[in-house]
GROMACS .gro file of C-alpha atoms in nm:
model
  259
    1MET     CA    1   2.539   1.516  -3.461
    2LEU     CA    2   2.874   1.402  -3.314
    3PRO     CA    3   3.160   1.507  -3.204
    4HIS     CA    4   3.130   1.845  -3.025
    5PHE     CA    5   3.429   2.017  -3.085
    6PRO     CA    6   3.559   2.313  -2.840
    7GLY     CA    7   3.604   2.540  -3.154
    8MET     CA    8   3.656   2.489  -3.511
    9ASN     CA    9   3.555   2.155  -3.671
   10PRO     CA   10   3.844   2.052  -3.898
   11TYR     CA   11   3.627   1.837  -4.087
   12LEU     CA   12   3.450   2.153  -4.249
   13GLU     CA   13   3.797   2.261  -4.407
   14ASN     CA   14   3.754   1.990  -4.641
   15PRO     CA   15   3.742   2.159  -5.018
   16ASP     CA   16   3.451   1.930  -5.089
   17LEU     CA   17   3.248   2.078  -4.814
   18TRP     CA   18   3.394   2.433  -4.781
   19THR     CA   19   3.193   2.620  -5.083
   20GLU     CA   20   2.873   2.494  -4.886
   21VAL     CA   21   3.029   2.593  -4.527
   22HIS     CA   22   3.157   2.949  -4.699
   23PHE     CA   23   2.804   3.027  -4.838
   24GLY     CA   24   2.630   2.940  -4.513
   25LEU     CA   25   2.857   3.157  -4.308
   26ILE     CA   26   2.834   3.456  -4.527
   27GLY     CA   27   2.427   3.445  -4.510
   28GLY     CA   28   2.455   3.383  -4.136
   29LEU     CA   29   2.647   3.663  -4.082
   30ALA     CA   30   2.441   3.882  -4.295
   31ARG     CA   31   2.116   3.770  -4.094
   32PHE     CA   32   2.296   3.830  -3.774
   33LEU     CA   33   2.432   4.188  -3.843
   34ASN     CA   34   2.127   4.292  -3.985
   35GLY     CA   35   1.905   4.203  -3.684
   36ILE     CA   36   2.126   4.452  -3.514
   37ILE     CA   37   2.283   4.732  -3.737
   38THR     CA   38   1.966   4.812  -3.920
   39PRO     CA   39   1.800   5.077  -3.975
   40LYS     CA   40   2.092   5.283  -4.006
   41TYR     CA   41   2.301   5.039  -4.182
   42ARG     CA   42   2.250   4.723  -4.398
   43ALA     CA   43   2.466   4.402  -4.434
   44ALA     CA   44   2.472   4.324  -4.823
   45VAL     CA   45   2.629   3.993  -4.966
   46GLU     CA   46   2.813   4.075  -5.262
   47LYS     CA   47   3.051   3.885  -5.507
   48ARG     CA   48   3.345   3.885  -5.734
   49VAL     CA   49   3.374   3.662  -6.017
   50TYR     CA   50   3.703   3.580  -6.197
   51GLN     CA   51   3.874   3.298  -6.412
   52ASP     CA   52   4.125   3.086  -6.227
   53ALA     CA   53   4.315   2.781  -6.384
   54LEU     CA   54   4.205   2.431  -6.241
   55LEU     CA   55   4.371   2.099  -6.276
   56VAL     CA   56   4.089   1.887  -6.448
   57GLY     CA   57   4.123   1.509  -6.469
   58ILE     CA   58   4.150   1.354  -6.808
   59PRO     CA   59   3.919   1.060  -6.896
   60ASP     CA   60   4.073   0.733  -6.976
   61VAL     CA   61   4.152   0.712  -7.363
   62ALA     CA   62   4.220   0.360  -7.535
   63ILE     CA   63   4.558   0.461  -7.691
   64ALA     CA   64   4.705   0.199  -7.923
   65THR     CA   65   5.053   0.153  -7.945
   66ARG     CA   66   5.215   0.021  -8.281
   67ARG     CA   67   5.394  -0.307  -8.217
   68ALA     CA   68   5.730  -0.416  -8.403
   69GLU     CA   69   5.657  -0.657  -8.686
   70PRO     CA   70   5.885  -0.979  -8.635
   71ALA     CA   71   6.167  -0.944  -8.856
   72SER     CA   72   6.199  -1.198  -9.158
   73PRO     CA   73   6.532  -1.387  -9.172
   74SER     CA   74   6.581  -1.321  -9.527
   75VAL     CA   75   6.503  -0.940  -9.505
   76THR     CA   76   6.727  -0.678  -9.332
   77ARG     CA   77   6.497  -0.449  -9.172
   78ILE     CA   78   6.592  -0.062  -9.049
   79GLN     CA   79   6.495  -0.064  -8.665
   80THR     CA   80   6.243   0.236  -8.578
   81ALA     CA   81   6.157   0.355  -8.236
   82VAL     CA   82   5.886   0.209  -8.085
   83PRO     CA   83   5.711   0.308  -7.744
   84ALA     CA   84   5.855   0.141  -7.463
   85SER     CA   85   5.560   0.159  -7.203
   86GLU     CA   86   5.184   0.293  -7.210
   87PRO     CA   87   5.156   0.666  -7.221
   88ILE     CA   88   5.112   0.826  -6.867
   89GLN     CA   89   4.766   0.999  -6.825
   90VAL     CA   90   4.822   1.365  -6.705
   91ALA     CA   91   4.588   1.658  -6.630
   92VAL     CA   92   4.638   2.003  -6.783
   93PRO     CA   93   4.517   2.336  -6.636
   94MET     CA   94   4.183   2.450  -6.755
   95LEU     CA   95   3.976   2.777  -6.677
   96GLU     CA   96   3.684   2.776  -6.427
   97GLU     CA   97   3.478   3.064  -6.351
   98VAL     CA   98   3.496   3.125  -5.952
   99THR     CA   99   3.229   3.311  -5.758
  100GLU     CA  100   3.313   3.437  -5.421
  101ARG     CA  101   3.070   3.612  -5.195
  102PHE     CA  102   3.146   3.872  -4.926
  103LEU     CA  103   2.970   4.133  -4.692
  104GLU     CA  104   2.959   4.506  -4.745
  105ILE     CA  105   2.798   4.708  -4.443
  106ARG     CA  106   2.693   5.016  -4.611
  107GLU     CA  107   2.544   5.318  -4.490
  108VAL     CA  108   2.146   5.343  -4.559
  109GLY     CA  109   2.059   5.654  -4.748
  110THR     CA  110   2.422   5.717  -4.917
  111GLY     CA  111   2.526   5.377  -4.983
  112THR     CA  112   2.864   5.422  -4.838
  113VAL     CA  113   3.044   5.117  -4.776
  114VAL     CA  114   3.163   5.130  -4.403
  115THR     CA  115   3.273   4.785  -4.350
  116VAL     CA  116   3.403   4.482  -4.532
  117VAL     CA  117   3.374   4.126  -4.393
  118GLU     CA  118   3.538   3.851  -4.562
  119VAL     CA  119   3.563   3.467  -4.514
  120LEU     CA  120   3.878   3.356  -4.682
  121SER     CA  121   3.856   3.047  -4.926
  122PRO     CA  122   4.141   2.827  -5.025
  123LYS     CA  123   4.206   2.995  -5.349
  124ASN     CA  124   4.266   3.330  -5.154
  125LYS     CA  125   4.562   3.159  -4.981
  126ARG     CA  126   4.771   2.984  -5.254
  127PRO     CA  127   4.921   3.105  -5.562
  128GLY     CA  128   4.691   3.159  -5.877
  129GLU     CA  129   4.423   3.450  -5.991
  130GLY     CA  130   4.222   3.409  -5.638
  131GLN     CA  131   4.496   3.487  -5.433
  132THR     CA  132   4.589   3.779  -5.661
  133GLN     CA  133   4.230   3.932  -5.702
  134TYR     CA  134   4.163   3.900  -5.306
  135ASP     CA  135   4.520   4.054  -5.213
  136ARG     CA  136   4.469   4.353  -5.457
  137LYS     CA  137   4.126   4.414  -5.291
  138ARG     CA  138   4.277   4.383  -4.952
  139GLN     CA  139   4.536   4.622  -5.009
  140ALA     CA  140   4.291   4.871  -5.153
  141LEU     CA  141   4.067   4.813  -4.840
  142LEU     CA  142   4.358   4.876  -4.611
  143SER     CA  143   4.448   5.186  -4.804
  144SER     CA  144   4.072   5.310  -4.767
  145SER     CA  145   3.820   5.455  -4.537
  146ALA     CA  146   3.643   5.118  -4.497
  147ASN     CA  147   3.709   4.908  -4.206
  148LEU     CA  148   3.793   4.532  -4.281
  149VAL     CA  149   3.698   4.209  -4.104
  150GLU     CA  150   3.896   3.879  -4.229
  151ILE     CA  151   3.805   3.559  -4.120
  152ASP     CA  152   4.054   3.287  -4.185
  153LEU     CA  153   3.917   2.936  -4.061
  154LEU     CA  154   4.146   2.729  -4.329
  155ARG     CA  155   4.511   2.586  -4.188
  156THR     CA  156   4.622   2.552  -4.539
  157GLY     CA  157   4.787   2.803  -4.753
  158GLU     CA  158   4.982   3.121  -4.619
  159PRO     CA  159   4.825   3.356  -4.351
  160LYS     CA  160   4.765   3.702  -4.493
  161PRO     CA  161   5.052   3.928  -4.460
  162MET     CA  162   5.041   4.154  -4.109
  163LEU     CA  163   5.337   4.275  -3.904
  164GLY     CA  164   5.323   4.103  -3.552
  165GLY     CA  165   5.115   3.835  -3.409
  166VAL     CA  166   5.174   3.440  -3.335
  167PRO     CA  167   5.134   3.154  -3.522
  168SER     CA  168   4.802   2.974  -3.519
  169ASP     CA  169   4.567   2.760  -3.713
  170TYR     CA  170   4.301   3.007  -3.744
  171ARG     CA  171   4.280   3.389  -3.761
  172ILE     CA  172   4.035   3.650  -3.730
  173LEU     CA  173   4.146   4.029  -3.837
  174VAL     CA  174   3.954   4.327  -3.726
  175SER     CA  175   4.109   4.631  -3.893
  176ARG     CA  176   3.936   4.972  -3.823
  177ALA     CA  177   4.004   5.224  -4.080
  178ASP     CA  178   4.044   5.510  -3.782
  179GLU     CA  179   4.334   5.298  -3.614
  180ARG     CA  180   4.549   5.166  -3.919
  181PRO     CA  181   4.825   5.070  -3.920
  182ALA     CA  182   4.717   4.920  -3.587
  183ALA     CA  183   4.483   4.627  -3.607
  184SER     CA  184   4.327   4.355  -3.396
  185LEU     CA  185   4.434   3.994  -3.434
  186TYR     CA  186   4.223   3.737  -3.300
  187ALA     CA  187   4.477   3.394  -3.306
  188PHE     CA  188   4.328   3.069  -3.215
  189ASN     CA  189   4.416   2.668  -3.247
  190LEU     CA  190   4.193   2.383  -3.320
  191ARG     CA  191   4.163   2.298  -2.949
  192ASP     CA  192   4.050   2.653  -2.848
  193ARG     CA  193   3.718   2.807  -2.870
  194ILE     CA  194   3.644   3.044  -3.158
  195PRO     CA  195   3.671   3.383  -3.008
  196ARG     CA  196   3.380   3.648  -3.024
  197PHE     CA  197   3.480   3.971  -3.207
  198PRO     CA  198   3.337   4.313  -3.287
  199VAL     CA  199   3.224   4.441  -3.627
  200PRO     CA  200   3.331   4.818  -3.665
  201LEU     CA  201   3.097   5.062  -3.816
  202LYS     CA  202   3.154   5.446  -3.761
  203PRO     CA  203   3.404   5.544  -3.444
  204SER     CA  204   3.053   5.694  -3.309
  205ASP     CA  205   2.857   5.356  -3.321
  206GLU     CA  206   2.838   5.073  -3.092
  207GLU     CA  207   3.015   4.758  -3.225
  208PRO     CA  208   2.785   4.445  -3.285
  209VAL     CA  209   2.975   4.143  -3.138
  210VAL     CA  210   2.976   3.842  -3.349
  211ASP     CA  211   2.964   3.508  -3.188
  212LEU     CA  212   3.104   3.302  -3.505
  213GLU     CA  213   3.103   2.955  -3.326
  214ALA     CA  214   2.715   2.997  -3.307
  215ILE     CA  215   2.687   3.065  -3.669
  216LEU     CA  216   2.889   2.803  -3.753
  217ASN     CA  217   2.676   2.544  -3.561
  218GLN     CA  218   2.393   2.666  -3.730
  219VAL     CA  219   2.546   2.648  -4.088
  220TYR     CA  220   2.645   2.275  -3.977
  221THR     CA  221   2.281   2.180  -3.883
  222GLU     CA  222   2.080   2.369  -4.130
  223ALA     CA  223   2.302   2.226  -4.452
  224ALA     CA  224   2.307   1.850  -4.247
  225LEU     CA  225   2.680   1.837  -4.302
  226ALA     CA  226   2.689   1.578  -4.026
  227LEU     CA  227   2.545   1.358  -4.307
  228ALA     CA  228   2.834   1.455  -4.571
  229ILE     CA  229   3.104   1.390  -4.301
  230ALA     CA  230   3.293   1.034  -4.229
  231TYR     CA  231   3.410   1.109  -3.871
  232ASP     CA  232   3.593   0.757  -3.866
  233GLN     CA  233   3.810   0.887  -4.145
  234PRO     CA  234   4.107   1.167  -4.074
  235PRO     CA  235   3.967   1.512  -4.182
  236VAL     CA  236   4.118   1.672  -4.507
  237PRO     CA  237   4.371   1.861  -4.487
  238PRO     CA  238   4.538   1.624  -4.264
  239LEU     CA  239   4.624   1.728  -3.903
  240PRO     CA  240   4.975   1.730  -3.724
  241GLU     CA  241   5.012   1.396  -3.542
  242GLU     CA  242   4.946   1.528  -3.186
  243ASP     CA  243   4.630   1.701  -3.292
  244GLN     CA  244   4.516   1.383  -3.499
  245ARG     CA  245   4.561   1.198  -3.167
  246TRP     CA  246   4.361   1.432  -2.983
  247LEU     CA  247   4.106   1.417  -3.247
  248GLN     CA  248   4.075   1.081  -3.220
  249THR     CA  249   4.025   1.066  -2.842
  250LEU     CA  250   3.758   1.339  -2.874
  251ILE     CA  251   3.549   1.104  -3.132
  252SER     CA  252   3.595   0.812  -2.967
  253SER     CA  253   3.477   0.942  -2.622
  254GLU     CA  254   3.121   1.087  -2.758
  255PRO     CA  255   2.839   0.908  -2.694
  256GLY     CA  256   2.707   0.723  -3.045
  257SER     CA  257   3.089   0.697  -3.166
  258ARG     CA  258   3.129   0.475  -3.458
  259GLU     CA  259   3.472   0.354  -3.306
   0.00000   0.00000   0.00000
C-alpha cells in the first residue's frame, strides 16, 4: 500500500497498467454518479472500437548467411556480394482492435445524451487512429448540445487543444454546453491534490461533485495494483529529475519502504 501520494500516483500511468486503471475509473465513476443522478438520469458505460497500427515484436528467426567458398589457386572466380553481417531484427506495424470505454449520462425516458465523460488513454494523445477517432468525436461533442467532461491523467502526449490555461502534468476539462466556448479547466501537477470537479447535467439541475482521488484509490485497492508495481524502480514514463528526487524522498520516508 505504499507510498501515500498527495495526488496522482505516477506509477499508474505505466502502459502495462493503464488499461486496468482506465477500466476501473470508468466503472467507479459510473457507480458514483448513478448513486446520485438516478432516477432522472443514468450513467451508461459505452465503447468505441477501431483498428489501430501497433508495432509487434518479431520472434527470433534463424537466418543462415552464405559463406564465400575459398578460391582455388588454379581457378579464377567472379566475386559476388556476400552479406557483411547478420540481418537486423526489426518490427513492422500490425493492426490491432482497440476498445475504449467512456460514460454517457442519459435522460431516463427520452434517452437523450446530456453529458459525456471521457478518461483519456495514451492512444488518444499520440498520432494514430486513436487520436483521430477521439479528436473527431471531441469536436462533434463541442459542437453539440451535450456537456463534456474530459479527464487527462497522463503526462505523455500532447494535451487536447484549448485556448488559454497553464502548463500542467494533468488536466480535467469541464465544458458546459450552454457556456461554450468558455469552459472550466482544473490543471494540477504531480505534487498537487487531485481537484474535485462538478459533472454538469441540464442547467436547472444540481451538479454532482466527483472526488476522483477517492475513486482512484478505490481502483488501486480493488485491483491489488500495489502487487503489480515495483516502487524501488522509476515510474514509466520517467519523471523530470526534480520530481524523481521528490518521489524518491517520498517513498523512502514511508513506513515499510523497501529502501
